[in-house]
CSV table of C-alpha atoms in Angstrom, one decimal:
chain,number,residue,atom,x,y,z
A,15,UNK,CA,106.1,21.0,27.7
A,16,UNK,CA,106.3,22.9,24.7
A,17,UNK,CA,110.1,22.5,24.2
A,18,UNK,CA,109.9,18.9,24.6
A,19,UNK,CA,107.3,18.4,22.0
A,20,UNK,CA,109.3,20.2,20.0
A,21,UNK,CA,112.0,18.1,20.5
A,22,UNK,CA,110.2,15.1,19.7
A,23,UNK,CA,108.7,16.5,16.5
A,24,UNK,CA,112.3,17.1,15.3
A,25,UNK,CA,113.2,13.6,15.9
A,26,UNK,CA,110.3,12.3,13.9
A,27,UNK,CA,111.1,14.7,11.0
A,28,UNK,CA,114.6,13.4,10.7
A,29,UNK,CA,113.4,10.0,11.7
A,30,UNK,CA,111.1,9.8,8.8
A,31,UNK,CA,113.8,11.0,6.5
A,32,UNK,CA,114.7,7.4,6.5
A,33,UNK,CA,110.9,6.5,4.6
A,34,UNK,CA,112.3,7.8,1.4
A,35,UNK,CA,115.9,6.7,1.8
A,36,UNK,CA,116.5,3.1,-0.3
A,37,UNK,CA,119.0,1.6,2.6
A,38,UNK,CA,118.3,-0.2,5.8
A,39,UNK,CA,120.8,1.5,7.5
A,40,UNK,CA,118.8,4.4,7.7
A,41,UNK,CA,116.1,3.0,8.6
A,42,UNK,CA,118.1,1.1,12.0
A,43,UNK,CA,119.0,4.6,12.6
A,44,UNK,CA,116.0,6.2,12.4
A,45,UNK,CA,114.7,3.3,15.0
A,46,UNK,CA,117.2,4.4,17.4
A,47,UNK,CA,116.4,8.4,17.6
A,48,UNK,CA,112.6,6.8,17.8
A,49,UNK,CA,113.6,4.1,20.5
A,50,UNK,CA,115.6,7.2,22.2
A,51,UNK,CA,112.8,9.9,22.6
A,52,UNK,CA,109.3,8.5,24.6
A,53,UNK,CA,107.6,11.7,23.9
A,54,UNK,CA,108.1,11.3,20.0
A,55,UNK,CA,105.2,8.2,20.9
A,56,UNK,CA,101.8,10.1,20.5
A,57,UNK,CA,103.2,12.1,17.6
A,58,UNK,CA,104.5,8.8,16.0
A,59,UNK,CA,100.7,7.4,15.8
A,60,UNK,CA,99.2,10.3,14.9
A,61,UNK,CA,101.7,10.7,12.0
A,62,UNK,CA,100.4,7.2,11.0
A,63,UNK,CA,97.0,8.3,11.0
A,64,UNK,CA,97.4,10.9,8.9
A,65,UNK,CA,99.1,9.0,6.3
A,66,UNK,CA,96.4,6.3,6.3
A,67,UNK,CA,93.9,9.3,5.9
A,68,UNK,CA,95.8,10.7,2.9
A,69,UNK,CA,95.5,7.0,1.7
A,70,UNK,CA,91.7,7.2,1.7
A,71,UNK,CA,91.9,10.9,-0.5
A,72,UNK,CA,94.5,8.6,-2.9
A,73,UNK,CA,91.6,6.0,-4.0
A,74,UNK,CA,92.4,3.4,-1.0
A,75,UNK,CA,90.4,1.7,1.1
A,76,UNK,CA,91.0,-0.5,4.7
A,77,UNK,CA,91.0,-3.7,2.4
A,78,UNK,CA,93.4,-2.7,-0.1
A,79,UNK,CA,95.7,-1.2,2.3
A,80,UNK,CA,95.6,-4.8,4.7
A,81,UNK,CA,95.8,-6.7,1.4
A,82,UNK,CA,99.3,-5.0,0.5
A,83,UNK,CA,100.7,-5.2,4.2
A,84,UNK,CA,99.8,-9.2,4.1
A,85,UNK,CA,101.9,-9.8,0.6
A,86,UNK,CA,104.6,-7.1,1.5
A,87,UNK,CA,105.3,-7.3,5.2
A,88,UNK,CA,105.0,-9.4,8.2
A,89,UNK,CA,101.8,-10.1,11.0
A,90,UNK,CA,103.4,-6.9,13.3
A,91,UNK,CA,103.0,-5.0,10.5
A,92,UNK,CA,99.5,-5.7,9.8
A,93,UNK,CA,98.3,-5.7,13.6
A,94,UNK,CA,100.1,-2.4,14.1
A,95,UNK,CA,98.3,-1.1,10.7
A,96,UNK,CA,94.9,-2.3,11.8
A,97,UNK,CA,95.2,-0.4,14.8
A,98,UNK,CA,95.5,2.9,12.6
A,99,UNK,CA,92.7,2.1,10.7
A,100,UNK,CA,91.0,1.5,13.4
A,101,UNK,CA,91.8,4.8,15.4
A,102,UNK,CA,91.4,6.8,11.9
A,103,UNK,CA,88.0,5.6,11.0
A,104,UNK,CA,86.7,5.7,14.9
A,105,UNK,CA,86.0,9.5,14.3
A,106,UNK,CA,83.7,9.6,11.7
A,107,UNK,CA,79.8,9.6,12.4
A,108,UNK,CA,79.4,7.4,9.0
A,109,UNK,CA,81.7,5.6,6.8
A,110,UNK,CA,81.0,4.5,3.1
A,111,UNK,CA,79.0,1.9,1.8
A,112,UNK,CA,81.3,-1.7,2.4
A,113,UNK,CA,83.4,0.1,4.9
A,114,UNK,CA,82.3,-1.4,7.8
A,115,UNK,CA,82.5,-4.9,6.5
A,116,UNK,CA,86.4,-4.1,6.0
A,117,UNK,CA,86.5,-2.6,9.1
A,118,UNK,CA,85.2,-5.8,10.8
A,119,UNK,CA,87.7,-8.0,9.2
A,120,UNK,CA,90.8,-6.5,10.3
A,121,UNK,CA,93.2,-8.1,12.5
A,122,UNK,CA,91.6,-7.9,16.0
A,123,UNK,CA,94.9,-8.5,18.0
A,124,UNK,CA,97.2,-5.3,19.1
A,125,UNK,CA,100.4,-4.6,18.4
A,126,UNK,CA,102.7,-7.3,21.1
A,127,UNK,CA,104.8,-5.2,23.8
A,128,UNK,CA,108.5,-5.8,22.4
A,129,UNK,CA,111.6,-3.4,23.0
A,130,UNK,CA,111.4,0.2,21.8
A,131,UNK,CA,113.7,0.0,19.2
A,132,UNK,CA,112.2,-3.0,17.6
A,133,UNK,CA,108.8,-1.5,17.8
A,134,UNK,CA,109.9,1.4,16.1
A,135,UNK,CA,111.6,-0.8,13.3
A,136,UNK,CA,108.3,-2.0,12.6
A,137,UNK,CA,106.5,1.3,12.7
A,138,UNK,CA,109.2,2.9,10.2
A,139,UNK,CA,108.8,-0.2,7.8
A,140,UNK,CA,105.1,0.0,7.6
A,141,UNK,CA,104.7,3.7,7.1
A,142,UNK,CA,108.0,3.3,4.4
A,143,UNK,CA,105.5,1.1,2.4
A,144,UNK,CA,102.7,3.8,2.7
A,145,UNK,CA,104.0,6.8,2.0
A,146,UNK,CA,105.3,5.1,-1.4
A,147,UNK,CA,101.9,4.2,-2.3
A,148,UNK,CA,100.7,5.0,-5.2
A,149,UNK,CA,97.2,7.2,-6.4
A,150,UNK,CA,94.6,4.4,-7.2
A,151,UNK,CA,90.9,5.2,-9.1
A,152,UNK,CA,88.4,5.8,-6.4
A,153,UNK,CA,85.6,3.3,-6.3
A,154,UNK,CA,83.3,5.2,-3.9
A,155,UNK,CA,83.5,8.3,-1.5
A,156,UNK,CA,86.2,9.5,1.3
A,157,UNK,CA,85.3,9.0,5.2
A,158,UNK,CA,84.1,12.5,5.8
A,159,UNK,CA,82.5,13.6,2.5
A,160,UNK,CA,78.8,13.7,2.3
A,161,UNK,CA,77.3,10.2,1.7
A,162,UNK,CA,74.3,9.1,0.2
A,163,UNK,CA,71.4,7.6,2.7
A,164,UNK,CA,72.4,4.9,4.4
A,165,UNK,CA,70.4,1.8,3.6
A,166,UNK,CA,67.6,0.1,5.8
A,167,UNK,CA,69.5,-3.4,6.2
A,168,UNK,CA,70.5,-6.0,3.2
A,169,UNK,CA,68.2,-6.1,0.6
A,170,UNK,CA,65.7,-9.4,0.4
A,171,UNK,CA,67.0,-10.5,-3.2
A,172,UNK,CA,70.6,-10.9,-1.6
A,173,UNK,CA,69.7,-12.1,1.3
A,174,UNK,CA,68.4,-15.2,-0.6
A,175,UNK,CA,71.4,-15.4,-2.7
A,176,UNK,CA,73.6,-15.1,0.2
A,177,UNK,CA,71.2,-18.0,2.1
A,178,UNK,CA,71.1,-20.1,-1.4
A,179,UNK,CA,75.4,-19.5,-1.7
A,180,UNK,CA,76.2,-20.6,2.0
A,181,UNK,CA,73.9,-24.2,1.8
A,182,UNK,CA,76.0,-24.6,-1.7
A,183,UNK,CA,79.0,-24.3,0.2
A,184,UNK,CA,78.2,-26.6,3.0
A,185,UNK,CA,76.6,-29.5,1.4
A,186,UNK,CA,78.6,-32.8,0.8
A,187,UNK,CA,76.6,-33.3,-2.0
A,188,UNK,CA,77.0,-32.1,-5.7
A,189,UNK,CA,74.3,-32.3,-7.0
A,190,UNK,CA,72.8,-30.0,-4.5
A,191,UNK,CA,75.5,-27.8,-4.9
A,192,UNK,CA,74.8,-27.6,-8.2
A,193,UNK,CA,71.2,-26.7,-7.8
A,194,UNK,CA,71.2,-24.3,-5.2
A,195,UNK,CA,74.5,-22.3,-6.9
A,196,UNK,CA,71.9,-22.2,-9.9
A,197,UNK,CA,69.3,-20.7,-8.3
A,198,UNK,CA,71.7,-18.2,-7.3
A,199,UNK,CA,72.9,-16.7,-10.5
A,200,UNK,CA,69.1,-17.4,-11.7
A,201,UNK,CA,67.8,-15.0,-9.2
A,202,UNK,CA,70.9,-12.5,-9.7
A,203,UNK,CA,70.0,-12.6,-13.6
A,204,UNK,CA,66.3,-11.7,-13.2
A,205,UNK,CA,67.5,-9.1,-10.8
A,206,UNK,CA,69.1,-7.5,-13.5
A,207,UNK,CA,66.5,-7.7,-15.6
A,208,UNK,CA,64.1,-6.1,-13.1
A,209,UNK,CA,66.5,-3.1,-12.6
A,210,UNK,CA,66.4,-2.9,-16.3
A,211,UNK,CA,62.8,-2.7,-16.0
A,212,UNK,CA,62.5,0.2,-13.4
A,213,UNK,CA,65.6,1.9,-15.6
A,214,UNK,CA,63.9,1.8,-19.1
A,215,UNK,CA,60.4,2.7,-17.4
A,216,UNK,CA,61.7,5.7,-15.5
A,217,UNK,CA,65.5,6.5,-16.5
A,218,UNK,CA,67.6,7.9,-13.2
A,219,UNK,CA,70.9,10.0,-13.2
A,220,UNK,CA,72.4,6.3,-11.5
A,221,UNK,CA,75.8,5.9,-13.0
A,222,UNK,CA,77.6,3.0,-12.8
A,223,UNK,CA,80.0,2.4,-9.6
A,224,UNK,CA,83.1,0.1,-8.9
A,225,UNK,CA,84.3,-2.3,-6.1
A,226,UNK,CA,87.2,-3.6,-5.5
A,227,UNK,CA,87.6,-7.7,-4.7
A,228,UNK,CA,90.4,-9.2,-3.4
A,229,UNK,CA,92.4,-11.8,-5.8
A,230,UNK,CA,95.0,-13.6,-3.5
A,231,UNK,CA,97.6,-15.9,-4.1
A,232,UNK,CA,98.4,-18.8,-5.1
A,233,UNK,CA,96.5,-19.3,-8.4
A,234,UNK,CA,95.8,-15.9,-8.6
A,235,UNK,CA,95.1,-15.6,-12.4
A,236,UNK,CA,92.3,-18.4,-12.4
A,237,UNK,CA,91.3,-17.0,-9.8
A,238,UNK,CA,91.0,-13.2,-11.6
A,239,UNK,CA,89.6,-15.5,-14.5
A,240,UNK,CA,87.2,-16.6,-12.7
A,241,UNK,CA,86.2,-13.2,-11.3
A,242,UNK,CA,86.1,-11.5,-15.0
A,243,UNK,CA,83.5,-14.5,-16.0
A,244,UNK,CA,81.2,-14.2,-12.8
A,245,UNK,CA,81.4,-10.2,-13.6
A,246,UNK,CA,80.7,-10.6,-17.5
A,247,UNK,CA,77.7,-12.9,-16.9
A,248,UNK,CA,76.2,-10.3,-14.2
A,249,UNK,CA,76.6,-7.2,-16.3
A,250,UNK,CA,79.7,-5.8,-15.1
A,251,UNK,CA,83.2,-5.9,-16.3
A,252,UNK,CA,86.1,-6.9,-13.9
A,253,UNK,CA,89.9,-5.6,-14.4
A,254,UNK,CA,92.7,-7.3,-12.6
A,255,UNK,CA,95.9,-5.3,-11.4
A,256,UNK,CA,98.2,-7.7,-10.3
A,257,UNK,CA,100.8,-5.9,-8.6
A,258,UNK,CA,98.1,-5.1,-5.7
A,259,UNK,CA,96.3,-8.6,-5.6
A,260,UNK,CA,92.7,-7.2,-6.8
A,261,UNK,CA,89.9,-7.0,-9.1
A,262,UNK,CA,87.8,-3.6,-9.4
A,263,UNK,CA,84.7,-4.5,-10.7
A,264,UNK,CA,82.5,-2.1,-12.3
A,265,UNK,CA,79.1,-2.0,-12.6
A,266,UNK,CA,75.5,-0.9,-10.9
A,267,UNK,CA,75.2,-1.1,-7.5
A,268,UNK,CA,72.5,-3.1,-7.3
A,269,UNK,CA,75.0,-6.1,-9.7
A,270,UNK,CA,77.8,-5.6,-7.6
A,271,UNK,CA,77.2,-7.3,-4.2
A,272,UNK,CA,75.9,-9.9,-5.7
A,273,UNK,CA,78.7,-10.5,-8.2
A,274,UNK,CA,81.1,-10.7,-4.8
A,275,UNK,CA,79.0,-13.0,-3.3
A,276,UNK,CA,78.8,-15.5,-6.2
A,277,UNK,CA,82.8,-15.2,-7.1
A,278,UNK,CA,83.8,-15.9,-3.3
A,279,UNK,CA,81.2,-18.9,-3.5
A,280,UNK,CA,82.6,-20.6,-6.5
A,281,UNK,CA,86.2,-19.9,-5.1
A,282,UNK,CA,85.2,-22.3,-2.4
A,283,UNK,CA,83.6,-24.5,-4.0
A,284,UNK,CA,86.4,-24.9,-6.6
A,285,UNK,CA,88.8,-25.2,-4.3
A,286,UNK,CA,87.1,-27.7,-2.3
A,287,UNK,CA,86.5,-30.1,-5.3
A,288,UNK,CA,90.0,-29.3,-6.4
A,289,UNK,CA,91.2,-31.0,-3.1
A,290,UNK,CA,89.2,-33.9,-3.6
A,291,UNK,CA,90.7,-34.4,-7.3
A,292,UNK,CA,93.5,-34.4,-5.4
A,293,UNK,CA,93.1,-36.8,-2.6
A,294,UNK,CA,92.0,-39.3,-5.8
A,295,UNK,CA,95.0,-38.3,-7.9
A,296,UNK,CA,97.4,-39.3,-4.7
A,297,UNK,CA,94.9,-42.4,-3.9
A,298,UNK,CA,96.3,-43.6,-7.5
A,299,UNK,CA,100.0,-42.7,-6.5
A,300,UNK,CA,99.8,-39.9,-8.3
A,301,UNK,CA,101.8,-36.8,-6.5
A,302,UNK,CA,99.7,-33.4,-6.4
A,303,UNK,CA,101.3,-31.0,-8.4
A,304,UNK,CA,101.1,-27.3,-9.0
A,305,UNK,CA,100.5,-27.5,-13.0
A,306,UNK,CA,97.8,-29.8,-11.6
A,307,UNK,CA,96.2,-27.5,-9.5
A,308,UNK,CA,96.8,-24.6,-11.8
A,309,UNK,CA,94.9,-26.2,-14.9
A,310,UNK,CA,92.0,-27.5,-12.5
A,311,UNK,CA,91.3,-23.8,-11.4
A,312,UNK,CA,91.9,-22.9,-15.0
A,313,UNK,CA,89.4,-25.6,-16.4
A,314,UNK,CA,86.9,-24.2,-13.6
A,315,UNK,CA,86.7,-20.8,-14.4
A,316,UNK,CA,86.5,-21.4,-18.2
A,317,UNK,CA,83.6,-23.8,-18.0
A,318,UNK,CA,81.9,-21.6,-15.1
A,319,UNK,CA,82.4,-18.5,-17.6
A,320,UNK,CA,80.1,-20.4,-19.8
A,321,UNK,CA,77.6,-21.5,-18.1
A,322,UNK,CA,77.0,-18.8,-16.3
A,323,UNK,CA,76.9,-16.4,-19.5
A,324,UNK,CA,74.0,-19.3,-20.8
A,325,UNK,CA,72.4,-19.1,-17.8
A,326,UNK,CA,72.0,-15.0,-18.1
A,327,UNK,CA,70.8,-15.6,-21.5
A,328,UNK,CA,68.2,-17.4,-21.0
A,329,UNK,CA,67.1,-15.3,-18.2
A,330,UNK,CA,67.0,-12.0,-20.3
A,331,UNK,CA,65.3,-14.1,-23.2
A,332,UNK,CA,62.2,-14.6,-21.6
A,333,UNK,CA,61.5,-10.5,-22.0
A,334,UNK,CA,62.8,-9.9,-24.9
A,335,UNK,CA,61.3,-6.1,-25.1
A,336,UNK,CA,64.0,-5.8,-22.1
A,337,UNK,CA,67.1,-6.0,-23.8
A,338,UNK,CA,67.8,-2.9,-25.2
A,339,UNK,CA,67.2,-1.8,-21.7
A,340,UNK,CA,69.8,-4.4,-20.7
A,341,UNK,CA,72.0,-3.2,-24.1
A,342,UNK,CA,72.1,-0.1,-22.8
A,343,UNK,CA,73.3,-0.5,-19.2
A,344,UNK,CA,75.6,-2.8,-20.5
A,345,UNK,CA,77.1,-0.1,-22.6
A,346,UNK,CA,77.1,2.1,-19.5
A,347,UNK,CA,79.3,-0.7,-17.7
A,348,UNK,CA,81.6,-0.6,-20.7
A,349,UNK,CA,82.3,3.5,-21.2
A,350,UNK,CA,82.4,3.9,-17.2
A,351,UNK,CA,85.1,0.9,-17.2
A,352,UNK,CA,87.1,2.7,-20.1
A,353,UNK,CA,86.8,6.0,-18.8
A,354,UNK,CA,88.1,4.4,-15.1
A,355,UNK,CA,90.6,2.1,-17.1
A,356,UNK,CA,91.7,3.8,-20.1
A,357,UNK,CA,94.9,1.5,-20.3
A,358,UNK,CA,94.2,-1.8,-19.8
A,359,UNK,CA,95.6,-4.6,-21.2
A,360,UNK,CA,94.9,-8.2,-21.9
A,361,UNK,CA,97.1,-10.5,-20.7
A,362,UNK,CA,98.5,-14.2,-22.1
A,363,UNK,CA,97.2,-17.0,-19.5
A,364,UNK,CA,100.6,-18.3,-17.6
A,365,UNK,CA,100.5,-22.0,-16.4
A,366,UNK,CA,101.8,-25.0,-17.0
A,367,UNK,CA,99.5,-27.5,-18.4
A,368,UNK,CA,98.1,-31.1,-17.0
A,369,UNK,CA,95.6,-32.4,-18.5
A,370,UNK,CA,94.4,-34.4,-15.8
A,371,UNK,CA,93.7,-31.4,-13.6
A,372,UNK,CA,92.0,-29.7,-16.6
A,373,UNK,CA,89.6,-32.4,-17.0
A,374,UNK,CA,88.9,-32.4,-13.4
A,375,UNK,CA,88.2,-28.7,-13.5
A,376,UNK,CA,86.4,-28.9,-16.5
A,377,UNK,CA,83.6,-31.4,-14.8
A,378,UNK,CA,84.1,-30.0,-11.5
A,379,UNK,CA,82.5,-26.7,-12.9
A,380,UNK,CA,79.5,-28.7,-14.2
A,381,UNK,CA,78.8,-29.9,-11.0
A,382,UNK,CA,79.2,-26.1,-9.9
A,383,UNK,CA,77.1,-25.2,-12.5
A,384,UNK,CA,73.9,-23.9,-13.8
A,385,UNK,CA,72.2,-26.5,-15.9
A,386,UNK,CA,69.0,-24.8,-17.1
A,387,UNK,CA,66.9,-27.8,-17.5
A,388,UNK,CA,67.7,-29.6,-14.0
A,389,UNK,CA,65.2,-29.0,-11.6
A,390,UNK,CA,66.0,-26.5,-8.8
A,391,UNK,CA,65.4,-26.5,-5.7
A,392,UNK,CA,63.2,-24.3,-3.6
């Protein structure tokens, strides 16, 4: 036994010679020595699960790592990577904060029976793609370190806004839409301002933290627009890196779920008024068009930005003795961003422009938005 697992070990190692290698060639004939040796097989997964581990100690998490395997490879890829996130978190006794919720969104299929050689293709091209991964600024703690006391269940206040968000989303109506999305970021605001309170009243070593918030194609910078503007108007500042389809957004933990649940809300509400536009713009023979769709989103997350800044303001006007508090956390936000971020960049909107799709983003948002003297409902 121990002469064949060392065998197979020495296959792997000049198997795996082929993740650095730039060719495809040598990555077919890495396959084949693969395809060749059965008892390379548990050796071959457990390789996998130790590079996903290293992943976690470079600043990734299950999300991020999903995310890049959607936009760089194909569906085996991703099943056969959700496996080894699965088998590499099924150790631990607890996992971070938001881990789970990753965790439950993975691909639930397994990896399809298919020949060995084509199996092993796959495996070699995923774990090509994650050894070359690069380090990534942590936004919470590694499966294994020690972590902080796991909370009693979802806290009320979110509960709400996650209640308020999902009739938003459902209703045919705008109007309703518009009211409930209001209470919403109403609710999140004085939130704020009662962490503000508890802060200035009793100041804790709490630091600032980060999440990260997937920012997916097509659209994808009015989409990160609209992010940074739900994130500015909570308290928290949002930076976009484009090259891996996400937003971290940094802030206190108590802005940050909330900020999440309000930007995937407006994303679906945007994008379901953005299809009606279009269905009216084809009713009038007009054919959709992606500078049409492109200014729409555009439109929607400038006029949102705005609102929901005024609607903050408002909020944090009615105690005025709170806003140094609020000053000060805000600073906080900003020197934790810079110290996480020291070289970001701002960069020049890219779309073509329509101006009928602005136009119908523009009032698309206001019936999104956050009116302060419409009546809410309860």
């Amino acid at each position: 036994m121990g002469h064949e697992d060392g065998v197979s070990t020495t296959t792997i190692d000049k198997a795996f010679e082929a993740l650095y290698a730039s060719d495809d060639h040598s990555l077919d004939t890495a396959a084949s020595l693969l395809a060749a040796d059965r008892g390379a097989d548990a050796e071959l997964a457990r390789r996998g699960e130790e590079f996903v581990r290293t992943l976690w100690t470079r600043g990734w998490q299950p999300a991020d790592l999903i995310r890049t395997a959607v936009r760089e490879l194909a569906d085996e890829h991703v099943r056969l990577l959700s496996s080894l996130i699965r088998a590499e978190t099924a150790g631990y006794d607890r996992l971070p904060h938001r881990w789970q919720t990753q965790l439950d969104d993975l691909d639930a299929g397994t990896p399809g029976p298919t020949d060995r050689f084509s199996y092993a293709t796959t495996v070699l091209e995923l774990y090509r793609i994650l050894v070359r991964l690069p380090r990534l600024d942590a936004v919470g703690p590694v499966p294994g370190e020690a972590l902080p006391p796991a909370a009693a269940g979802e806290p009320r206040m979110l509960t709400r806004i996650r209640a308020l968000l999902a009739k938003a989303e459902a209703t045919g109506f705008p109007e309703e839409a518009e009211a409930l999305t209001a209470k919403a970021q109403e609710l999140m605001a004085r939130h704020s301002l009662d962490e503000a309170t508890l802060a200035a009243g009793a100041p804790s070593p709490e630091t600032p933290g980060a999440i990260r918030i997937g920012v997916e194609p097509p659209y994808e910078q009015a989409k990160a627009i609209l992010l940074d503007a739900v994130a500015t108007a909570n308290h928290c500042r949002a930076v976009w890196n484009e090259a891996y389809g996400f937003s971290t957004v940094v802030g206190f933990e108590a802005d940050l779920d909330p900020v999440e649940l309000l930007y995937t809300s407006l994303l679906v509400q945007g994008t379901a008024a953005m299809t009606r536009a279009e269905a009216e713009q084809r009713a009038g023979g007009r054919k959709r068009t992606k500078s049409f769709r492109q200014s729409f989103l555009l439109a929607y997350a400038n006029r949102l930005g705005t609102r929901l800044a005024n609607t903050s303001r408002r909020v944090a006007a009615e105690t005025p003795t709170l806003l140094p508090a609020l000053a000060s956390r805000d600073l906080a936000v900003t020197n934790r961003t810079d110290e996480l971020f020291p070289e970001t960049r701002s960069t020049r909107v890219r779309a073509a422009w329509d101006e009928e799709g602005w136009t119908h983003g523009a009032t698309a948002a206001d019936k999104a938005g956050l009116h302060p003297n419409r009546r809410h409902l309860p």
